[in-house]
mmCIF file with all atom_site columns, C-alpha atoms in Angstrom:
data_model
loop_
_atom_site.group_PDB
_atom_site.id
_atom_site.type_symbol
_atom_site.label_atom_id
_atom_site.label_alt_id
_atom_site.label_comp_id
_atom_site.label_asym_id
_atom_site.label_entity_id
_atom_site.label_seq_id
_atom_site.pdbx_PDB_ins_code
_atom_site.Cartn_x
_atom_site.Cartn_y
_atom_site.Cartn_z
_atom_site.occupancy
_atom_site.B_iso_or_equiv
_atom_site.pdbx_formal_charge
_atom_site.auth_seq_id
_atom_site.auth_comp_id
_atom_site.auth_asym_id
_atom_site.auth_atom_id
_atom_site.pdbx_PDB_model_num
ATOM 1   C CA . MET A 1 1   ? 3.250   30.379  -18.167 1.00 0.00 ? 1   MET A CA 1
ATOM 2   C CA . SER A 1 2   ? 2.171   26.780  -17.565 1.00 0.00 ? 2   SER A CA 1
ATOM 3   C CA . SER A 1 3   ? 2.660   24.744  -14.412 1.00 0.00 ? 3   SER A CA 1
ATOM 4   C CA . PHE A 1 4   ? 4.425   21.398  -14.557 1.00 0.00 ? 4   PHE A CA 1
ATOM 5   C CA . HIS A 1 5   ? 4.638   18.681  -11.955 1.00 0.00 ? 5   HIS A CA 1
ATOM 6   C CA . GLN A 1 6   ? 5.623   15.066  -11.502 1.00 0.00 ? 6   GLN A CA 1
ATOM 7   C CA . LEU A 1 7   ? 4.690   14.129  -7.943  1.00 0.00 ? 7   LEU A CA 1
ATOM 8   C CA . ALA A 1 8   ? 5.390   10.431  -7.537  1.00 0.00 ? 8   ALA A CA 1
ATOM 9   C CA . TYR A 1 9   ? 4.903   8.531   -4.282  1.00 0.00 ? 9   TYR A CA 1
ATOM 10  C CA . HIS A 1 10  ? 5.676   5.020   -3.084  1.00 0.00 ? 10  HIS A CA 1
ATOM 11  C CA . VAL A 1 11  ? 2.864   4.116   -0.686  1.00 0.00 ? 11  VAL A CA 1
ATOM 12  C CA . VAL A 1 12  ? 2.741   1.059   1.579   1.00 0.00 ? 12  VAL A CA 1
ATOM 13  C CA . PHE A 1 13  ? -0.058  -0.176  3.842   1.00 0.00 ? 13  PHE A CA 1
ATOM 14  C CA . SER A 1 14  ? -1.179  -3.492  5.252   1.00 0.00 ? 14  SER A CA 1
ATOM 15  C CA . THR A 1 15  ? -4.292  -5.442  5.996   1.00 0.00 ? 15  THR A CA 1
ATOM 16  C CA . LYS A 1 16  ? -5.760  -5.158  9.491   1.00 0.00 ? 16  LYS A CA 1
ATOM 17  C CA . TYR A 1 17  ? -3.490  -7.117  11.871  1.00 0.00 ? 17  TYR A CA 1
ATOM 18  C CA . ARG A 1 18  ? -1.479  -8.076  8.790   1.00 0.00 ? 18  ARG A CA 1
ATOM 19  C CA . ARG A 1 19  ? -3.916  -10.891 8.068   1.00 0.00 ? 19  ARG A CA 1
ATOM 20  C CA . GLN A 1 20  ? -2.898  -12.955 5.054   1.00 0.00 ? 20  GLN A CA 1
ATOM 21  C CA . ILE A 1 21  ? -6.098  -12.350 3.089   1.00 0.00 ? 21  ILE A CA 1
ATOM 22  C CA . LEU A 1 22  ? -5.163  -10.585 -0.153  1.00 0.00 ? 22  LEU A CA 1
ATOM 23  C CA . LEU A 1 23  ? -5.098  -13.836 -2.061  1.00 0.00 ? 23  LEU A CA 1
ATOM 24  C CA . LYS A 1 24  ? -3.437  -14.098 -5.446  1.00 0.00 ? 24  LYS A CA 1
ATOM 25  C CA . PRO A 1 25  ? -6.601  -14.889 -7.450  1.00 0.00 ? 25  PRO A CA 1
ATOM 26  C CA . ASN A 1 26  ? -8.176  -11.615 -6.236  1.00 0.00 ? 26  ASN A CA 1
ATOM 27  C CA . ALA A 1 27  ? -5.100  -9.379  -6.166  1.00 0.00 ? 27  ALA A CA 1
ATOM 28  C CA . GLU A 1 28  ? -5.244  -8.238  -9.794  1.00 0.00 ? 28  GLU A CA 1
ATOM 29  C CA . SER A 1 29  ? -8.926  -7.275  -9.464  1.00 0.00 ? 29  SER A CA 1
ATOM 30  C CA . ILE A 1 30  ? -8.128  -5.334  -6.289  1.00 0.00 ? 30  ILE A CA 1
ATOM 31  C CA . TYR A 1 31  ? -5.252  -3.475  -7.970  1.00 0.00 ? 31  TYR A CA 1
ATOM 32  C CA . GLN A 1 32  ? -7.466  -2.638  -10.954 1.00 0.00 ? 32  GLN A CA 1
ATOM 33  C CA . TYR A 1 33  ? -10.164 -1.304  -8.631  1.00 0.00 ? 33  TYR A CA 1
ATOM 34  C CA . VAL A 1 34  ? -7.586  0.749   -6.716  1.00 0.00 ? 34  VAL A CA 1
ATOM 35  C CA . GLY A 1 35  ? -6.363  2.114   -10.057 1.00 0.00 ? 35  GLY A CA 1
ATOM 36  C CA . GLY A 1 36  ? -9.915  3.259   -10.822 1.00 0.00 ? 36  GLY A CA 1
ATOM 37  C CA . ILE A 1 37  ? -10.143 5.026   -7.467  1.00 0.00 ? 37  ILE A CA 1
ATOM 38  C CA . ILE A 1 38  ? -6.844  6.756   -8.159  1.00 0.00 ? 38  ILE A CA 1
ATOM 39  C CA . ARG A 1 39  ? -7.954  7.848   -11.653 1.00 0.00 ? 39  ARG A CA 1
ATOM 40  C CA . SER A 1 40  ? -11.178 9.249   -10.199 1.00 0.00 ? 40  SER A CA 1
ATOM 41  C CA . LEU A 1 41  ? -9.004  11.559  -8.083  1.00 0.00 ? 41  LEU A CA 1
ATOM 42  C CA . ASP A 1 42  ? -7.171  12.822  -11.189 1.00 0.00 ? 42  ASP A CA 1
ATOM 43  C CA . CYS A 1 43  ? -4.089  10.848  -10.166 1.00 0.00 ? 43  CYS A CA 1
ATOM 44  C CA . HIS A 1 44  ? -2.294  7.970   -11.911 1.00 0.00 ? 44  HIS A CA 1
ATOM 45  C CA . LEU A 1 45  ? -1.365  4.476   -10.714 1.00 0.00 ? 45  LEU A CA 1
ATOM 46  C CA . VAL A 1 46  ? 2.041   3.543   -12.124 1.00 0.00 ? 46  VAL A CA 1
ATOM 47  C CA . GLU A 1 47  ? 2.466   0.171   -10.369 1.00 0.00 ? 47  GLU A CA 1
ATOM 48  C CA . ALA A 1 48  ? 0.696   -1.927  -7.757  1.00 0.00 ? 48  ALA A CA 1
ATOM 49  C CA . GLY A 1 49  ? 1.884   -5.063  -6.039  1.00 0.00 ? 49  GLY A CA 1
ATOM 50  C CA . GLY A 1 50  ? 2.281   -6.832  -2.776  1.00 0.00 ? 50  GLY A CA 1
ATOM 51  C CA . ILE A 1 51  ? 1.535   -10.110 -1.110  1.00 0.00 ? 51  ILE A CA 1
ATOM 52  C CA . GLU A 1 52  ? -1.240  -11.488 1.090   1.00 0.00 ? 52  GLU A CA 1
ATOM 53  C CA . ASP A 1 53  ? -0.826  -8.977  3.941   1.00 0.00 ? 53  ASP A CA 1
ATOM 54  C CA . HIS A 1 54  ? 0.113   -5.660  2.330   1.00 0.00 ? 54  HIS A CA 1
ATOM 55  C CA . VAL A 1 55  ? 0.265   -3.548  -0.813  1.00 0.00 ? 55  VAL A CA 1
ATOM 56  C CA . HIS A 1 56  ? 2.759   -1.227  -2.444  1.00 0.00 ? 56  HIS A CA 1
ATOM 57  C CA . LEU A 1 57  ? 1.594   1.486   -4.812  1.00 0.00 ? 57  LEU A CA 1
ATOM 58  C CA . LEU A 1 58  ? 3.646   3.749   -7.027  1.00 0.00 ? 58  LEU A CA 1
ATOM 59  C CA . LEU A 1 59  ? 1.413   6.625   -8.008  1.00 0.00 ? 59  LEU A CA 1
ATOM 60  C CA . ASN A 1 60  ? 1.490   10.120  -9.360  1.00 0.00 ? 60  ASN A CA 1
ATOM 61  C CA . ILE A 1 61  ? -0.639  12.450  -7.282  1.00 0.00 ? 61  ILE A CA 1
ATOM 62  C CA . ALA A 1 62  ? -2.153  15.653  -8.607  1.00 0.00 ? 62  ALA A CA 1
ATOM 63  C CA . PRO A 1 63  ? -0.864  18.804  -6.883  1.00 0.00 ? 63  PRO A CA 1
ATOM 64  C CA . THR A 1 64  ? -4.432  19.756  -5.983  1.00 0.00 ? 64  THR A CA 1
ATOM 65  C CA . ILE A 1 65  ? -4.983  16.920  -3.501  1.00 0.00 ? 65  ILE A CA 1
ATOM 66  C CA . ALA A 1 66  ? -3.205  15.926  -0.295  1.00 0.00 ? 66  ALA A CA 1
ATOM 67  C CA . VAL A 1 67  ? -1.441  12.558  -0.140  1.00 0.00 ? 67  VAL A CA 1
ATOM 68  C CA . SER A 1 68  ? -3.391  11.697  3.009   1.00 0.00 ? 68  SER A CA 1
ATOM 69  C CA . ASP A 1 69  ? -6.694  12.363  1.220   1.00 0.00 ? 69  ASP A CA 1
ATOM 70  C CA . VAL A 1 70  ? -5.708  10.093  -1.667  1.00 0.00 ? 70  VAL A CA 1
ATOM 71  C CA . ILE A 1 71  ? -4.724  7.248   0.650   1.00 0.00 ? 71  ILE A CA 1
ATOM 72  C CA . ARG A 1 72  ? -7.806  7.647   2.850   1.00 0.00 ? 72  ARG A CA 1
ATOM 73  C CA . THR A 1 73  ? -10.029 7.481   -0.240  1.00 0.00 ? 73  THR A CA 1
ATOM 74  C CA . ILE A 1 74  ? -8.184  4.435   -1.621  1.00 0.00 ? 74  ILE A CA 1
ATOM 75  C CA . LYS A 1 75  ? -8.440  2.537   1.663   1.00 0.00 ? 75  LYS A CA 1
ATOM 76  C CA . ALA A 1 76  ? -12.083 3.426   2.394   1.00 0.00 ? 76  ALA A CA 1
ATOM 77  C CA . ASN A 1 77  ? -13.432 2.725   -1.087  1.00 0.00 ? 77  ASN A CA 1
ATOM 78  C CA . SER A 1 78  ? -11.369 -0.401  -1.731  1.00 0.00 ? 78  SER A CA 1
ATOM 79  C CA . SER A 1 79  ? -12.222 -2.024  1.615   1.00 0.00 ? 79  SER A CA 1
ATOM 80  C CA . LYS A 1 80  ? -15.928 -1.439  0.956   1.00 0.00 ? 80  LYS A CA 1
ATOM 81  C CA . TRP A 1 81  ? -15.580 -2.949  -2.532  1.00 0.00 ? 81  TRP A CA 1
ATOM 82  C CA . ILE A 1 82  ? -13.521 -5.925  -1.294  1.00 0.00 ? 82  ILE A CA 1
ATOM 83  C CA . ASN A 1 83  ? -16.248 -6.711  1.249   1.00 0.00 ? 83  ASN A CA 1
ATOM 84  C CA . GLN A 1 84  ? -18.926 -6.517  -1.462  1.00 0.00 ? 84  GLN A CA 1
ATOM 85  C CA . GLN A 1 85  ? -16.954 -9.017  -3.562  1.00 0.00 ? 85  GLN A CA 1
ATOM 86  C CA . ASP A 1 86  ? -16.820 -11.620 -0.772  1.00 0.00 ? 86  ASP A CA 1
ATOM 87  C CA . PHE A 1 87  ? -13.090 -12.111 -1.305  1.00 0.00 ? 87  PHE A CA 1
ATOM 88  C CA . THR A 1 88  ? -12.714 -12.930 2.397   1.00 0.00 ? 88  THR A CA 1
ATOM 89  C CA . GLN A 1 89  ? -14.650 -14.964 4.954   1.00 0.00 ? 89  GLN A CA 1
ATOM 90  C CA . ARG A 1 90  ? -14.577 -12.141 7.497   1.00 0.00 ? 90  ARG A CA 1
ATOM 91  C CA . GLU A 1 91  ? -14.963 -8.390  7.194   1.00 0.00 ? 91  GLU A CA 1
ATOM 92  C CA . PHE A 1 92  ? -12.013 -6.903  5.348   1.00 0.00 ? 92  PHE A CA 1
ATOM 93  C CA . GLN A 1 93  ? -10.194 -3.862  6.728   1.00 0.00 ? 93  GLN A CA 1
ATOM 94  C CA . TRP A 1 94  ? -6.931  -2.102  6.108   1.00 0.00 ? 94  TRP A CA 1
ATOM 95  C CA . GLN A 1 95  ? -4.689  -1.401  9.086   1.00 0.00 ? 95  GLN A CA 1
ATOM 96  C CA . LYS A 1 96  ? -4.624  2.181   10.339  1.00 0.00 ? 96  LYS A CA 1
ATOM 97  C CA . GLY A 1 97  ? -1.831  4.267   8.960   1.00 0.00 ? 97  GLY A CA 1
ATOM 98  C CA . TYR A 1 98  ? 0.472   4.000   5.982   1.00 0.00 ? 98  TYR A CA 1
ATOM 99  C CA . ALA A 1 99  ? 3.916   4.934   4.771   1.00 0.00 ? 99  ALA A CA 1
ATOM 100 C CA . ALA A 1 100 ? 4.402   7.317   1.845   1.00 0.00 ? 100 ALA A CA 1
ATOM 101 C CA . PHE A 1 101 ? 7.675   8.377   0.270   1.00 0.00 ? 101 PHE A CA 1
ATOM 102 C CA . THR A 1 102 ? 8.407   10.741  -2.571  1.00 0.00 ? 102 THR A CA 1
ATOM 103 C CA . VAL A 1 103 ? 10.119  9.138   -5.549  1.00 0.00 ? 103 VAL A CA 1
ATOM 104 C CA . SER A 1 104 ? 12.367  11.053  -7.915  1.00 0.00 ? 104 SER A CA 1
ATOM 105 C CA . TYR A 1 105 ? 11.885  10.386  -11.604 1.00 0.00 ? 105 TYR A CA 1
ATOM 106 C CA . SER A 1 106 ? 15.372  8.866   -11.784 1.00 0.00 ? 106 SER A CA 1
ATOM 107 C CA . GLN A 1 107 ? 14.360  6.216   -9.217  1.00 0.00 ? 107 GLN A CA 1
ATOM 108 C CA . ARG A 1 108 ? 10.939  5.414   -10.666 1.00 0.00 ? 108 ARG A CA 1
ATOM 109 C CA . ASP A 1 109 ? 12.042  2.265   -12.523 1.00 0.00 ? 109 ASP A CA 1
ATOM 110 C CA . ALA A 1 110 ? 13.855  0.931   -9.445  1.00 0.00 ? 110 ALA A CA 1
ATOM 111 C CA . VAL A 1 111 ? 10.745  1.401   -7.272  1.00 0.00 ? 111 VAL A CA 1
ATOM 112 C CA . ARG A 1 112 ? 8.578   -0.155  -9.970  1.00 0.00 ? 112 ARG A CA 1
ATOM 113 C CA . SER A 1 113 ? 10.849  -3.195  -10.119 1.00 0.00 ? 113 SER A CA 1
ATOM 114 C CA . TYR A 1 114 ? 10.820  -3.448  -6.324  1.00 0.00 ? 114 TYR A CA 1
ATOM 115 C CA . ILE A 1 115 ? 7.005   -3.498  -6.317  1.00 0.00 ? 115 ILE A CA 1
ATOM 116 C CA . GLN A 1 116 ? 6.820   -6.032  -9.152  1.00 0.00 ? 116 GLN A CA 1
ATOM 117 C CA . ASN A 1 117 ? 9.127   -8.416  -7.264  1.00 0.00 ? 117 ASN A CA 1
ATOM 118 C CA . GLN A 1 118 ? 7.281   -8.462  -3.943  1.00 0.00 ? 118 GLN A CA 1
ATOM 119 C CA . GLU A 1 119 ? 6.559   -12.192 -4.010  1.00 0.00 ? 119 GLU A CA 1
ATOM 120 C CA . GLU A 1 120 ? 10.212  -13.083 -4.516  1.00 0.00 ? 120 GLU A CA 1
ATOM 121 C CA . HIS A 1 121 ? 11.357  -10.432 -2.042  1.00 0.00 ? 121 HIS A CA 1
ATOM 122 C CA . HIS A 1 122 ? 9.142   -11.814 0.726   1.00 0.00 ? 122 HIS A CA 1
ATOM 123 C CA . LYS A 1 123 ? 10.516  -15.328 0.506   1.00 0.00 ? 123 LYS A CA 1
ATOM 124 C CA . THR A 1 124 ? 13.229  -14.111 2.877   1.00 0.00 ? 124 THR A CA 1
ATOM 125 C CA . LEU A 1 125 ? 11.730  -11.050 4.577   1.00 0.00 ? 125 LEU A CA 1
ATOM 126 C CA . SER A 1 126 ? 8.473   -10.539 6.484   1.00 0.00 ? 126 SER A CA 1
ATOM 127 C CA . PHE A 1 127 ? 6.317   -7.461  5.941   1.00 0.00 ? 127 PHE A CA 1
ATOM 128 C CA . GLU A 1 128 ? 7.226   -6.193  9.411   1.00 0.00 ? 128 GLU A CA 1
ATOM 129 C CA . GLU A 1 129 ? 10.953  -6.493  8.624   1.00 0.00 ? 129 GLU A CA 1
ATOM 130 C CA . GLU A 1 130 ? 10.470  -4.823  5.236   1.00 0.00 ? 130 GLU A CA 1
ATOM 131 C CA . TYR A 1 131 ? 8.446   -1.945  6.718   1.00 0.00 ? 131 TYR A CA 1
ATOM 132 C CA . ILE A 1 132 ? 11.051  -1.239  9.382   1.00 0.00 ? 132 ILE A CA 1
ATOM 133 C CA . LYS A 1 133 ? 13.820  -1.415  6.777   1.00 0.00 ? 133 LYS A CA 1
ATOM 134 C CA . ILE A 1 134 ? 12.011  1.089   4.520   1.00 0.00 ? 134 ILE A CA 1
ATOM 135 C CA . LEU A 1 135 ? 11.330  3.514   7.391   1.00 0.00 ? 135 LEU A CA 1
ATOM 136 C CA . THR A 1 136 ? 14.950  3.280   8.519   1.00 0.00 ? 136 THR A CA 1
ATOM 137 C CA . ARG A 1 137 ? 16.289  3.779   4.976   1.00 0.00 ? 137 ARG A CA 1
ATOM 138 C CA . HIS A 1 138 ? 14.236  6.976   4.719   1.00 0.00 ? 138 HIS A CA 1
ATOM 139 C CA . GLY A 1 139 ? 15.402  8.282   8.100   1.00 0.00 ? 139 GLY A CA 1
ATOM 140 C CA . ILE A 1 140 ? 11.942  8.161   9.663   1.00 0.00 ? 140 ILE A CA 1
ATOM 141 C CA . PRO A 1 141 ? 11.999  7.834   13.461  1.00 0.00 ? 141 PRO A CA 1
ATOM 142 C CA . PHE A 1 142 ? 9.521   5.379   14.982  1.00 0.00 ? 142 PHE A CA 1
ATOM 143 C CA . GLU A 1 143 ? 8.832   3.342   18.078  1.00 0.00 ? 143 GLU A CA 1
ATOM 144 C CA . ARG A 1 144 ? 8.381   -0.286  17.151  1.00 0.00 ? 144 ARG A CA 1
ATOM 145 C CA . LYS A 1 145 ? 5.566   -0.800  19.685  1.00 0.00 ? 145 LYS A CA 1
ATOM 146 C CA . TYR A 1 146 ? 3.423   1.739   17.774  1.00 0.00 ? 146 TYR A CA 1
ATOM 147 C CA . LEU A 1 147 ? 4.053   0.476   14.239  1.00 0.00 ? 147 LEU A CA 1
ATOM 148 C CA . PHE A 1 148 ? 1.471   -2.302  14.045  1.00 0.00 ? 148 PHE A CA 1
ATOM 149 C CA . GLU A 1 149 ? -1.942  -2.879  15.545  1.00 0.00 ? 149 GLU A CA 1
ATOM 150 C CA . GLN A 1 150 ? -2.081  -6.128  17.455  1.00 0.00 ? 150 GLN A CA 1
ATOM 151 C CA . GLU A 1 151 ? -5.091  -8.401  17.449  1.00 0.00 ? 151 GLU A CA 1
ATOM 152 C CA . HIS A 1 152 ? -6.300  -9.231  20.941  1.00 0.00 ? 152 HIS A CA 1
ATOM 153 C CA . LEU A 1 153 ? -8.026  -12.569 21.118  1.00 0.00 ? 153 LEU A CA 1
ATOM 154 C CA . GLY A 1 154 ? -9.765  -13.849 24.150  1.00 0.00 ? 154 GLY A CA 1
#
């Protein structure tokens, strides 16, 4: 008997301190590179999108690899590549942590549309507001003071 799976995840993570540095001219190259990382893990990128301070990914993950391993590999390899491309004037980093949610096949198109419309969506909602809304919608408890790293200047 064969094994069958369709393990789709909606993944969200931001730039370090939510810096607005994922600029539009570079975004498509970044998403393509991330797609290559995902393929190298025997997984599949369905959709990628976001705005200057965060990304959303809809991906199918192979049952042989942990979600946390996939995301760690994406973040480590893509940040190294982004720095090599000189897309930013300072060292690029992703913020610690992420959010990942399973997506049923029946909701795949809705999540895809949501990711494709990030620019329009964020005309009225900040990333912080969106993140809290998503966590709340999925019934995930959190303490707001621990959600985002804060940059300390001085």
